[in-house]
Each structure stands twice: as structure tokens, then as C-alpha cells.
Coordinates of C-alpha atoms in Angstrom, one line a residue:
M12 CA 17.5 41.1 1.6
S13 CA 18.3 39.3 -1.7
K14 CA 15.4 37.6 -3.4
L15 CA 15.8 34.5 -5.5
I16 CA 15.4 35.5 -9.1
N17 CA 16.0 32.4 -11.3
N18 CA 12.6 30.8 -11.1
N19 CA 10.7 31.3 -14.4
L20 CA 7.7 29.3 -13.1
K21 CA 5.0 31.6 -11.7
T22 CA 4.0 31.5 -8.0
E23 CA 0.2 31.7 -8.8
E24 CA 0.3 28.4 -10.6
Y25 CA 0.7 26.6 -7.3
K26 CA -2.2 26.3 -5.0
L27 CA -1.9 25.3 -1.4
L28 CA -4.9 23.2 -0.4
N29 CA -4.7 24.3 3.2
K30 CA -3.0 27.7 3.6
E31 CA -3.7 28.0 7.3
C32 CA -2.1 24.6 8.2
P33 CA -0.5 23.0 5.2
L34 CA 0.5 19.3 5.3
S35 CA -1.7 18.9 8.4
E36 CA -2.1 15.1 8.0
Y37 CA -0.4 13.0 10.7
P38 CA 3.2 13.1 9.5
N39 CA 4.3 9.5 10.6
M40 CA 1.8 6.9 9.5
Q41 CA 4.1 4.2 10.8
F42 CA 3.6 5.4 14.3
K43 CA 0.3 7.2 14.7
R44 CA -1.4 8.1 17.9
E45 CA -4.4 10.3 18.8
S46 CA -2.4 12.9 20.6
Y47 CA -1.4 15.2 17.8
L48 CA -1.3 19.0 17.3
S49 CA 0.3 20.4 14.1
L50 CA 2.2 23.6 14.4
N51 CA 2.4 24.1 10.7
G52 CA 1.1 27.5 9.5
E53 CA 2.1 31.1 9.8
W54 CA 5.0 32.0 12.1
N55 CA 6.7 35.3 12.7
Y56 CA 10.3 35.4 11.4
L57 CA 13.4 37.6 11.7
I58 CA 16.7 37.4 9.8
S59 CA 19.4 38.7 12.1
K60 CA 23.2 38.9 12.4
N61 CA 22.9 37.5 16.0
D62 CA 20.8 34.9 17.8
V63 CA 19.2 37.3 20.3
L64 CA 15.5 36.7 20.7
S65 CA 13.4 39.6 19.7
R66 CA 9.8 40.7 19.1
N67 CA 10.8 42.9 16.1
F68 CA 10.0 40.6 13.1
D69 CA 10.5 41.0 9.4
G70 CA 7.2 39.4 8.6
K71 CA 5.3 36.1 8.4
I72 CA 6.7 32.8 7.0
L73 CA 4.6 29.8 6.2
V74 CA 5.8 26.6 7.9
P75 CA 6.9 24.0 6.8
Y76 CA 8.4 25.6 3.8
C77 CA 12.0 26.6 3.6
L78 CA 13.0 30.3 3.6
E79 CA 14.0 30.2 -0.1
S80 CA 10.7 28.7 -1.4
Q81 CA 7.8 30.4 -3.0
N82 CA 5.4 28.7 -0.6
S83 CA 7.2 30.2 2.4
N84 CA 5.9 33.7 1.2
V85 CA 9.5 35.0 1.8
S86 CA 11.6 33.5 -1.1
R87 CA 15.0 34.7 -0.1
S88 CA 18.4 33.1 0.7
L89 CA 20.1 32.9 4.1
K90 CA 23.7 34.2 4.1
N91 CA 26.6 32.7 6.0
G92 CA 26.6 34.2 9.5
E93 CA 22.9 35.0 9.5
Y94 CA 20.3 33.6 11.9
L95 CA 16.7 32.7 10.9
I96 CA 14.5 33.2 14.0
Y97 CA 11.0 31.7 14.1
H98 CA 8.4 32.8 16.6
K99 CA 4.9 31.6 17.4
I100 CA 2.4 32.0 20.2
F101 CA 0.0 29.1 20.6
K102 CA -2.6 27.8 23.0
L103 CA -3.3 24.3 24.2
N104 CA -6.4 22.8 25.7
K105 CA -5.8 21.7 29.2
D106 CA -6.8 18.1 28.5
F107 CA -4.2 17.9 25.8
I108 CA -1.3 18.1 28.3
K109 CA -0.4 14.8 29.9
D110 CA 2.7 13.6 31.7
I111 CA 5.2 14.0 28.9
T112 CA 5.0 16.4 25.9
Y113 CA 7.2 16.2 22.9
I114 CA 7.8 18.5 20.0
N115 CA 8.7 16.8 16.7
L116 CA 10.6 18.7 14.1
M117 CA 10.6 16.5 11.0
G118 CA 13.1 18.5 9.0
V119 CA 15.3 21.6 9.9
D120 CA 18.5 22.7 8.0
Q121 CA 21.2 22.9 9.2
E122 CA 21.3 23.5 13.0
F123 CA 19.0 25.1 15.6
D124 CA 18.3 26.1 19.2
L125 CA 14.8 25.7 20.7
Y126 CA 13.1 28.0 23.3
I127 CA 9.8 27.2 25.0
N128 CA 8.4 29.8 27.4
N129 CA 11.9 31.3 28.0
D130 CA 13.4 27.8 28.7
K131 CA 16.3 26.9 26.3
Y132 CA 16.5 23.4 25.0
G133 CA 20.0 22.5 23.7
H134 CA 21.7 22.9 20.3
Y135 CA 20.6 20.4 17.6
I136 CA 22.1 19.3 14.3
P137 CA 19.4 17.0 12.8
L138 CA 21.6 15.7 9.9
G139 CA 18.6 15.6 7.6
L140 CA 16.5 13.5 10.0
P141 CA 13.6 14.2 12.5
T142 CA 14.3 15.6 15.9
K143 CA 12.1 14.8 18.9
I144 CA 12.5 16.9 22.1
D145 CA 10.9 16.5 25.5
I146 CA 9.5 19.9 26.5
S147 CA 7.4 18.7 29.4
K148 CA 9.0 21.0 32.0
S149 CA 7.9 24.1 30.0
I150 CA 4.6 23.4 28.3
K151 CA 1.4 24.9 29.6
E152 CA -1.9 26.2 28.2
D153 CA -0.4 29.5 26.8
N154 CA 2.9 29.1 25.1
E155 CA 5.6 31.0 23.2
I156 CA 8.1 29.3 21.1
Y157 CA 11.3 30.4 19.3
I158 CA 13.4 28.4 17.0
V159 CA 16.7 29.9 16.0
V160 CA 18.2 28.4 12.9
K161 CA 21.7 28.8 11.5
D162 CA 22.5 27.5 8.0
D163 CA 26.1 28.2 6.8
L164 CA 26.0 25.2 4.5
K165 CA 28.8 23.6 6.5
L166 CA 30.4 20.8 4.5
T167 CA 30.8 18.6 7.6
I168 CA 27.0 18.3 7.8
P169 CA 25.2 16.3 5.1
Y170 CA 24.0 18.9 2.6
G171 CA 23.2 16.9 -0.6
K172 CA 22.9 19.0 -3.7
Q173 CA 22.5 22.4 -2.0
V174 CA 24.7 25.3 -3.1
R175 CA 24.4 29.1 -2.6
K176 CA 24.2 29.8 -6.3
Q177 CA 22.3 27.0 -8.1
H178 CA 23.7 25.8 -11.4
G179 CA 23.6 22.6 -13.4
M180 CA 23.1 19.6 -11.2
W181 CA 23.5 21.7 -8.0
Y182 CA 20.3 23.2 -6.6
T183 CA 18.9 26.0 -4.6
S184 CA 19.9 25.8 -0.9
V185 CA 17.2 25.0 1.7
S186 CA 17.3 26.9 5.1
G187 CA 15.1 26.5 8.2
I188 CA 12.1 24.4 8.8
Y189 CA 11.2 22.3 5.7
Y190 CA 9.1 19.4 7.0
P191 CA 6.1 19.4 9.4
I192 CA 6.4 20.3 13.1
Y193 CA 4.0 19.0 15.7
L194 CA 3.3 18.3 19.4
E195 CA 2.2 15.1 21.1
S196 CA 1.5 14.5 24.8
V197 CA 1.5 11.1 26.4
A198 CA 1.0 9.4 29.8
K199 CA 3.8 7.6 31.6
G200 CA 4.1 4.1 30.3
Y201 CA 3.5 5.2 26.8
I202 CA 4.9 3.3 23.8
K203 CA 8.2 4.9 22.8
N204 CA 9.2 3.0 19.7
I205 CA 8.4 0.0 17.6
K206 CA 10.8 -2.0 15.4
I207 CA 9.0 -4.4 13.0
D208 CA 10.7 -7.3 11.3
T209 CA 8.9 -9.7 9.0
T210 CA 9.4 -13.0 7.1
L211 CA 7.1 -14.4 4.4
D212 CA 4.7 -15.7 7.1
S213 CA 5.5 -13.9 10.4
V214 CA 5.9 -10.6 12.1
T215 CA 8.0 -9.6 15.1
F216 CA 7.4 -6.5 17.2
D217 CA 10.3 -5.1 19.2
V218 CA 8.4 -2.5 21.4
E219 CA 10.1 0.0 23.7
S220 CA 7.9 0.9 26.6
D221 CA 7.8 0.9 30.4
D222 CA 4.5 -1.0 30.2
L223 CA 4.8 -4.1 28.0
N224 CA 1.3 -5.4 28.9
I225 CA 0.2 -4.7 25.4
D226 CA -2.6 -6.0 23.3
V227 CA -1.8 -6.6 19.6
I228 CA -4.6 -6.5 17.0
I229 CA -3.6 -7.3 13.4
K230 CA -6.1 -6.7 10.5
Y231 CA -6.0 -7.4 6.8
Q232 CA -8.5 -5.3 4.8
N233 CA -10.4 -4.6 8.1
K234 CA -10.6 -8.3 9.0
I235 CA -9.0 -9.3 12.3
V236 CA -6.4 -12.0 11.6
Y237 CA -4.6 -11.9 15.0
N238 CA -5.7 -10.6 18.5
D239 CA -3.6 -11.5 21.5
K240 CA -1.1 -10.2 24.1
L241 CA 2.3 -9.1 22.9
V242 CA 5.2 -11.3 23.6
N243 CA 7.9 -8.8 22.9
K244 CA 10.5 -9.8 20.2
Q245 CA 8.8 -13.1 19.5
A246 CA 7.6 -13.9 16.0
I247 CA 3.9 -14.1 15.4
K248 CA 3.0 -16.7 12.8
L249 CA 0.2 -15.6 10.5
N250 CA -2.4 -18.0 9.1
E251 CA -3.6 -15.6 6.4
I252 CA -0.7 -14.8 4.1
H253 CA -0.7 -11.9 1.7
L254 CA 2.7 -10.9 0.4
W255 CA 3.7 -7.4 -0.6
D256 CA 5.2 -6.6 -4.0
V257 CA 4.8 -3.8 -6.6
D258 CA 1.7 -5.3 -8.2
N259 CA 0.1 -6.3 -4.9
P260 CA 1.1 -3.9 -2.2
N261 CA -0.7 -5.8 0.6
L262 CA -0.4 -4.1 4.0
Y263 CA -1.5 -5.4 7.4
D264 CA -2.9 -2.8 9.8
V265 CA -1.9 -3.0 13.5
E266 CA -3.1 -1.6 16.8
L267 CA -0.8 -1.8 19.8
I268 CA -2.7 -0.9 23.0
N269 CA -1.7 -0.7 26.7
S270 CA -3.4 1.1 29.5
N271 CA -1.5 4.3 28.8
D272 CA -1.3 4.5 25.0
K273 CA -2.5 3.3 21.6
I274 CA -0.4 3.2 18.5
E275 CA -1.6 2.5 14.9
T276 CA 1.0 1.1 12.5
Y277 CA 1.3 -1.4 9.7
F278 CA 3.6 -3.9 8.1
A279 CA 4.0 -6.1 5.0
L280 CA 5.3 -9.6 4.4
R281 CA 8.2 -9.5 1.9
K282 CA 11.7 -10.7 1.6
V283 CA 14.6 -9.2 -0.5
E284 CA 17.9 -11.0 -1.2
M285 CA 20.6 -11.4 -3.7
I286 CA 21.3 -14.8 -5.3
N287 CA 24.2 -15.1 -7.7
G288 CA 24.3 -11.4 -8.2
F289 CA 20.6 -11.0 -9.0
I290 CA 17.8 -9.6 -6.9
Y291 CA 14.9 -11.7 -5.6
L292 CA 11.7 -10.4 -4.1
N293 CA 9.7 -13.0 -2.3
N294 CA 11.8 -15.8 -3.9
K295 CA 11.1 -14.4 -7.4
K296 CA 13.8 -12.8 -9.6
I297 CA 13.0 -9.1 -10.3
F298 CA 14.6 -6.4 -12.5
L299 CA 14.8 -3.0 -11.0
N300 CA 13.4 -0.8 -13.7
G301 CA 13.9 2.5 -11.9
V302 CA 14.3 6.2 -12.0
L303 CA 16.5 8.7 -10.1
D304 CA 14.2 10.9 -8.0
Q305 CA 15.6 14.1 -6.5
G306 CA 12.5 15.1 -4.6
Y307 CA 12.5 18.8 -5.6
Y308 CA 9.4 20.9 -6.3
P309 CA 9.4 24.4 -7.8
E310 CA 7.0 25.9 -5.2
G311 CA 8.4 24.2 -2.1
I312 CA 11.9 23.1 -3.2
Y313 CA 12.3 20.3 -0.6
T314 CA 8.6 20.2 0.3
V315 CA 5.4 19.4 -1.6
S316 CA 2.4 21.7 -1.4
D317 CA 0.2 18.7 -0.8
Y318 CA 1.0 15.0 -0.2
S319 CA -1.0 14.2 -3.4
S320 CA 2.1 15.5 -5.3
Y321 CA 3.9 12.4 -4.0
S322 CA 1.1 10.0 -5.0
K323 CA 0.8 11.6 -8.5
D324 CA 4.5 11.1 -9.2
I325 CA 4.4 7.5 -8.0
E326 CA 1.3 6.6 -10.0
T327 CA 2.7 8.3 -13.1
L328 CA 5.9 6.3 -12.8
K329 CA 4.0 3.1 -12.3
R330 CA 1.9 3.7 -15.5
L331 CA 5.2 4.1 -17.4
G332 CA 6.4 0.7 -16.1
I333 CA 8.7 2.0 -13.4
N334 CA 8.9 -0.3 -10.4
C335 CA 11.7 1.4 -8.4
I336 CA 12.7 4.9 -7.2
R337 CA 16.3 5.7 -6.3
K338 CA 15.7 8.5 -3.8
H339 CA 18.7 10.6 -4.6
I340 CA 20.8 12.5 -2.1
K341 CA 17.9 13.5 0.0
I342 CA 15.8 12.0 2.9
E343 CA 12.2 12.4 2.1
A344 CA 9.3 13.2 4.4
D345 CA 7.9 10.0 6.0
Y346 CA 4.7 10.4 4.1
F347 CA 6.5 9.7 0.8
Y348 CA 7.6 6.3 2.0
Y349 CA 4.2 5.5 3.4
L350 CA 2.7 6.2 -0.1
C351 CA 5.4 4.0 -1.7
D352 CA 4.3 1.2 0.8
K353 CA 0.7 1.8 0.0
L354 CA 0.9 2.1 -3.8
G355 CA 3.6 -0.5 -4.4
M356 CA 6.9 1.2 -5.4
L357 CA 10.4 -0.1 -4.4
V358 CA 12.8 2.4 -3.0
L359 CA 16.6 2.5 -3.0
Q360 CA 17.5 5.2 -0.6
D361 CA 20.7 7.3 -0.9
F362 CA 22.6 8.5 2.2
V363 CA 23.2 12.2 1.9
N364 CA 26.8 13.3 1.1
N365 CA 28.9 15.7 3.1
G366 CA 32.5 16.9 2.5
K367 CA 34.1 19.0 -0.2
Y368 CA 33.2 18.2 -3.8
S369 CA 35.9 18.3 -6.5
F370 CA 34.6 18.5 -10.1
L371 CA 38.0 17.4 -11.4
R372 CA 38.5 14.4 -9.2
D373 CA 34.9 13.3 -8.5
T374 CA 33.4 13.9 -12.0
A375 CA 35.8 14.8 -14.8
L376 CA 38.5 12.2 -14.1
P377 CA 36.3 9.1 -13.8
T378 CA 34.1 10.2 -16.8
V379 CA 37.2 10.3 -19.0
L380 CA 39.1 7.4 -17.5
Y381 CA 36.1 5.3 -16.6
D382 CA 37.8 2.3 -15.1
I383 CA 40.3 4.2 -12.9
R384 CA 40.7 2.8 -9.4
L385 CA 41.5 5.2 -6.6
K386 CA 41.8 4.1 -2.9
D387 CA 39.8 6.0 -0.4
K388 CA 41.4 5.3 2.9
N389 CA 43.0 8.7 3.2
R390 CA 40.2 10.7 1.6
H391 CA 38.0 13.1 3.6
K392 CA 39.8 12.6 6.8
N393 CA 38.1 15.3 8.8
K394 CA 36.9 13.6 11.9
E395 CA 33.7 15.7 12.3
Q396 CA 32.7 15.0 8.7
R397 CA 33.2 11.2 9.1
A398 CA 31.4 11.1 12.4
N399 CA 28.4 13.1 11.1
F400 CA 28.2 10.8 8.0
I401 CA 28.2 7.7 10.1
K402 CA 25.6 9.1 12.5
H403 CA 23.5 10.2 9.6
G404 CA 23.6 6.7 8.0
E405 CA 22.7 5.0 11.2
G406 CA 19.8 7.4 11.6
V407 CA 18.5 6.8 8.1
L408 CA 18.5 3.0 8.7
K409 CA 16.5 3.5 11.9
Y410 CA 14.2 6.0 10.3
L411 CA 13.2 3.8 7.4
H412 CA 13.5 0.3 8.9
N413 CA 9.7 -0.4 9.1
H414 CA 8.9 0.7 5.6
P415 CA 8.5 -2.4 3.3
C416 CA 9.1 -0.3 0.2
V417 CA 12.7 0.3 1.1
I418 CA 14.9 -2.6 0.0
G419 CA 18.4 -1.0 -0.1
Y420 CA 20.7 1.9 0.3
T421 CA 23.4 3.8 -1.6
I422 CA 26.3 4.7 0.8
F423 CA 28.4 6.9 -1.5
N424 CA 27.5 8.4 -4.8
E425 CA 30.2 9.2 -7.4
A426 CA 32.8 9.5 -4.6
W427 CA 31.1 12.5 -3.0
G428 CA 32.5 12.6 0.5
Q429 CA 33.7 9.0 0.1
F430 CA 36.0 7.5 2.7
E431 CA 36.8 3.9 3.6
A432 CA 33.9 2.5 1.6
D433 CA 34.7 -1.1 2.5
K434 CA 34.5 -0.3 6.2
M435 CA 31.3 1.7 5.8
Y436 CA 29.8 -1.2 3.9
E437 CA 30.7 -3.7 6.6
H438 CA 29.3 -1.3 9.3
F439 CA 26.0 -0.6 7.7
K440 CA 25.5 -4.1 6.4
S441 CA 26.0 -5.4 10.0
L442 CA 23.2 -3.1 11.1
E443 CA 20.8 -4.2 8.4
P444 CA 21.9 -7.5 6.9
N445 CA 18.5 -8.1 5.2
Y446 CA 18.9 -5.0 3.0
L447 CA 20.9 -4.3 -0.2
F448 CA 23.8 -1.9 -0.2
D449 CA 25.4 -0.1 -3.1
A450 CA 28.7 1.0 -1.5
T451 CA 30.0 3.1 -4.3
S452 CA 27.4 4.1 -6.9
G453 CA 29.1 5.1 -10.1
W454 CA 32.8 4.7 -9.8
F455 CA 35.9 4.5 -7.5
K456 CA 34.6 1.1 -6.2
Q457 CA 36.6 -0.7 -3.6
T458 CA 36.2 -4.4 -2.8
K459 CA 32.9 -4.8 -1.0
S460 CA 29.4 -4.0 -2.2
D461 CA 26.2 -5.9 -3.0
F462 CA 26.2 -4.4 -6.5
E463 CA 28.5 -4.1 -9.5
S464 CA 27.3 -0.5 -9.8
H465 CA 28.0 1.7 -12.8
H466 CA 26.9 5.2 -14.1
I467 CA 26.9 5.2 -17.9
Y468 CA 25.9 8.4 -19.6
F469 CA 28.3 9.2 -22.5
K470 CA 29.1 5.7 -23.7
D471 CA 27.2 2.8 -25.2
I472 CA 26.1 0.4 -22.4
N473 CA 26.8 -2.6 -24.6
L474 CA 30.5 -1.6 -25.0
R475 CA 30.9 -0.5 -21.4
I476 CA 29.8 -3.8 -19.8
K477 CA 30.9 -6.3 -22.4
N478 CA 34.0 -7.3 -20.4
I479 CA 32.3 -7.5 -17.0
D480 CA 31.8 -11.1 -16.0
K481 CA 29.2 -10.5 -13.2
P482 CA 25.6 -9.1 -13.1
V483 CA 25.7 -5.3 -13.5
F484 CA 23.5 -2.6 -11.9
I485 CA 23.3 0.5 -14.1
S486 CA 22.6 2.8 -11.2
E487 CA 22.4 5.9 -13.4
F488 CA 22.0 6.3 -17.2
G489 CA 20.1 8.4 -19.7
G490 CA 19.9 12.0 -18.7
Y491 CA 18.3 12.9 -22.1
S492 CA 17.2 16.6 -22.1
Y493 CA 14.0 17.9 -23.7
K494 CA 13.2 21.4 -22.6
I495 CA 9.7 22.9 -22.7
D496 CA 10.3 26.6 -22.1
E497 CA 6.9 27.5 -20.6
H498 CA 7.4 24.7 -18.0
S499 CA 11.1 25.3 -17.3
F500 CA 12.7 26.9 -14.3
N501 CA 15.6 28.7 -16.1
L502 CA 15.1 30.0 -19.6
S503 CA 18.8 31.0 -20.1
K504 CA 20.4 27.7 -19.0
T505 CA 19.9 24.0 -19.8
Y506 CA 21.6 21.0 -18.3
G507 CA 21.5 17.4 -19.7
Y508 CA 23.6 14.8 -21.4
R509 CA 21.8 14.8 -24.8
L510 CA 19.8 17.7 -26.0
L511 CA 16.7 17.0 -28.0
K512 CA 14.4 19.5 -29.5
T513 CA 11.0 17.8 -29.9
K514 CA 8.8 15.3 -28.1
E515 CA 9.1 13.0 -31.1
E516 CA 13.0 13.0 -30.9
Y517 CA 12.9 12.5 -27.2
E518 CA 10.6 9.5 -27.3
R519 CA 12.5 8.0 -30.3
D520 CA 15.8 8.2 -28.6
L521 CA 14.4 6.9 -25.3
I522 CA 12.9 3.9 -27.0
D523 CA 16.2 3.3 -28.8
L524 CA 18.1 3.5 -25.5
Y525 CA 16.0 1.1 -23.6
K526 CA 15.5 -1.3 -26.6
N527 CA 19.1 -1.6 -27.8
Q528 CA 21.1 -1.0 -24.6
I529 CA 18.8 -2.2 -21.7
L530 CA 16.6 -4.9 -23.2
K531 CA 19.5 -6.4 -25.2
N532 CA 21.4 -7.0 -21.9
K533 CA 18.4 -8.2 -19.9
D534 CA 20.2 -11.4 -18.8
R535 CA 23.3 -9.5 -17.6
L536 CA 21.6 -6.6 -15.7
V537 CA 20.3 -6.4 -12.2
G538 CA 18.5 -3.2 -13.0
C539 CA 18.7 0.3 -14.4
I540 CA 18.1 3.7 -13.0
F541 CA 17.1 6.4 -15.6
T542 CA 17.9 10.0 -14.8
Q543 CA 15.2 11.1 -13.9
T544 CA 11.6 11.5 -12.7
S545 CA 11.2 15.2 -13.4
D546 CA 13.2 18.2 -14.5
V547 CA 14.9 20.0 -11.6
E548 CA 15.8 23.7 -11.9
D549 CA 18.4 23.9 -14.7
E550 CA 18.2 20.2 -15.4
T551 CA 15.7 19.3 -18.1
N552 CA 16.2 15.6 -18.3
G553 CA 13.1 14.3 -16.6
F554 CA 10.2 12.2 -17.8
M555 CA 8.1 15.1 -16.6
T556 CA 8.6 18.9 -16.5
Y557 CA 9.6 20.4 -13.2
D558 CA 6.0 21.6 -12.5
R559 CA 4.7 18.1 -13.4
K560 CA 2.3 19.6 -15.9
V561 CA 3.7 17.8 -18.9
L562 CA 4.6 14.1 -19.2
K563 CA 7.2 14.1 -22.0
V564 CA 7.0 10.4 -22.8
D565 CA 3.6 8.6 -22.9
S566 CA 3.5 6.7 -26.2
L567 CA 2.1 3.1 -26.2
D568 CA 5.3 1.9 -27.8
F569 CA 7.3 3.1 -24.9
I570 CA 5.0 1.7 -22.3
K571 CA 4.9 -1.7 -24.1
L572 CA 8.7 -1.7 -24.2
M573 CA 9.0 -1.0 -20.5
K574 CA 6.5 -3.8 -19.8
E575 CA 8.6 -6.2 -21.9
I576 CA 11.7 -5.2 -19.9
N577 CA 10.0 -5.8 -16.6
E578 CA 8.7 -9.2 -17.7

């Protein structure tokens, strides 16, 4: 069994706060109920050439960390054709089990079968999103569960930046369970789903339940501001108005209660729109001063050791003057978006690419011939790939709809998997008309998008945009590399777009970049997204090192400049 060998960062540097049940907090703060049992923790595992269930295991794996990660306590890759078989025996209190029991798998890559007490539940391809399965017919006090995972890195399934052999801007693959797994058990007439829509003074709840005799209690900072019966899909006017923005992330807490169930959730009053090519939040023009955020962590790869890692990243970025995260080519755990809601950080969410990547066509050609236009109607014609991408995008919109931090989406990034971008823009915009969509981030733009979106790494931004007669969104720029060996993943390889040797050089060039290319064009830019929050594996172009132990830029001059840009 091949071990991963590239990681220079030492395992013992990372401490799991709860080794028996890591990430035990309720995983979905937008839809919280009392019935909850985490299945995170140690499982048996077996890597096999077939999917036959067995009691002969290779050892223990710590869930919810992918097979390849240090935190899993396995740290090896899964080969094509291999199966990763999880096994666990667990006991439930009799009073936990009600009419309907669900198992929630928040993240599994790429496809899996589920067995509960010898009953098989179908074949699932999550497409990077949570999977909820009714296991009522099988559940009892004493239970045995198998989850059989296959991850051949199929290109028809959204895979993001995963490759078998990491290099450059392509990262270690992620196999198996990588986000929390938990049970909930509910009575008939339970609340199945809630869709929340807001204006600047009202909220509308679209509740799915067989019992809509529901009491609604709305609180602001523990003070009740509304208490009445639900009128489903009807706007509730609020007398006490507290808008949400990055400086004042005001949230209203909500309880929805019927005779069978009680759900805790929250919402915020905020409005996002584009006027004459610029972005307005709550009727005020804003500049998206953002970073690209890959969401990778050396000890867990896709998964944090503790949710405080999310909050520390967000708070560090806010101190630097960053007001927006472009979550890049990865769907994050729900808790990340909850903390962005709570702490006040705007999010532009990328859809995750599938399809074959071509370095020559997708990267080299548009980098050299920047303004080249190529039609995409006949690109990536595989029907399964297209169907999976559309289903994934629809799922992402539904998954994130209630989070006030999320203001927009990237459909295609740098032509990866791109097909019929105009049709995709029309489709997704029709589903979420009150959100912003960057149809083709970088290049190969078609005719429809909310942004004039450009990636500018190797040219002066002043020269690149001087002939563009509309507001421009620099959706990626920078990529300056400053490597600190003792905090780097790979000592032998370095990836970045300008290599700098000292902290002084790094800060000097960053200040020059923002001052002379961003601030100088403040009246022409919608926003800018710097690459990136932290180093990731071979990439050493982050504000922070990969282990988050060193903040490379922290001078008062830089923070003052960022404040000036924001204002």
C-alpha cells in the first residue's frame, strides 16, 4: 500500500481537539434539531479489489478525514479499481428511534454504496454535496454499517483540483468520507426543508412539511421581535430592522415549531444587485476586495481538524482588509458558510469542474493570446459529464441558498469543462435571479455574464484593461510566491507567478501591486481576487503558509492601503 510521501510538514504539529469524535458540532447550523448523533470517530477500514463485505480489516481510520490525509491515521492513496470499505458497529438508545431515521453523509468522494444491518441502500454519486438517506426500515438499537466507496477520479464527476500525482496547481486526491456523518430520527409530520428569502425589511419562509401548523419565533440578540403562526410563503414584515454586511453581520435567530418537530435556523436582511456594472450591497456601492480560497489543510486536506481553523482564517483575512472570499473549485462544509455569515465575510462560490483538462488549450493558449475568443457549443459534449455538472450546480444553489454571506457564483473557471456557457448562465440565473454569476471566470467568455471577468497574472493590469469600456472584475491576480521552507509542504518544488526571497520583498511588491494597479483603477473595477489565502502544497503564493503558522504580510502600510481601497 503506497504511502503519501511529499508532505514535509510533520504530523505531530497538528492536534485534534476531539480524537474520539472530531468535528462533533451539529454540522448544519441552518437546519438544527435536537435529534442528532454523530458517527464521526474511528471506523474499521479495508482496501480491496472487490466490493465484497468482510470482517477482515486493514485497520482503523478516523472519520471524517479522507484516506490520504494525516488525520485519517492511514495516509495512503486509493488506486483505480480499488474499493475503500468502511465498517462500524454502533448502539442507539431506544428513545432515539422515532418514525423516520436518516443518515446524513455530508461529503463522500466519489461514489458509494450503503449497507445497514445487511440491507443495501442504492448507489450514490454525491457530486460534492451532502447525501441524506432514509434508513428507517433497518435501524434498531444494535446496528452494523458498511459504506463501500469507489474513487477512480472519473472525469465525468466534478473533481476540482484532485489528481493522482499532485504537482503545481493540482493537489492530492481525496477519497472516501471527508465531511461529518450523522444520524437524526424524527416523527411523522416533521419539518423536511426550509427555504428562506429576505428583503431589506421582510423574511419569507417556504417550509416543506406534512404539518404546516407551525409557530414562528424570531429573535434578534435574544429579544423576540416576532411570534406568530406561520403563513407559508408569505412575507413577514419586521418592525426592527438590522441589516447584514461585512462590518455589521447582524443575524436573526428563528425557531420553527410544530407538534412533531422543532428547527432552529437564522437569516439576515441584505440585498445584492448590480447597477451599471457595479455591485451594491443594501443599496450601497461596494468593492469586492477578495482572495482566492482553496480550502485545503495539510493535516486533513479537504477537512479542518477543528472548526476554529475556519474562523481563524476568516478573522485573519478581515484584519488584512479582505471582505470577500472566492471559494475556489471546492464546496466547503456547511460550518464554513455559517462562520462567514456570523463573522461577516462575503462569499463568491465556484461550481466544481469536471471534464478533461487541456494545459495547451485551457491555460497556455489564453495566457499567450489573452483576448482570443473560442466558442464553446461543441466543447465537452459527453452527455454524462454535462448532466452531472448541471445537477451539481443546481445542488450547490439549493445547498447555499439560505446563507446570507453567499452573493454569487462562478460557473466555469478558465474554461475547465466549459460548455455552452451562455445557456448555463441563463439556466442558473433563472433559478437564482437575485445572485451574481460569473459565467466564464478568466477567459473564453461568451456573450452572457454579470461580470466582465479577467485573470491577470503576467501583465500589468493598467495595460490589460485600458481598452475595456465597462467595469472590470479582476477575478484572479497576484500569485506572488514567498516560500518559508520550515512551513512548506514540498521542499523540492515551488509554484507561483513571481518568486520572492524575503518577507520585505514580498510586502514591498504586494504594496506596489495593490497601490499602482488596483487603487489606481478604483473607479473602473468591480473588485479583485488575490491568489490566495494560504499556500497549498507546491503553491507558495498565499498570504499565510500552508500550516497557517506564519502570516507573510502584516505591515501597517499594507493594512492602511487595503483600508483605502475598501473605502
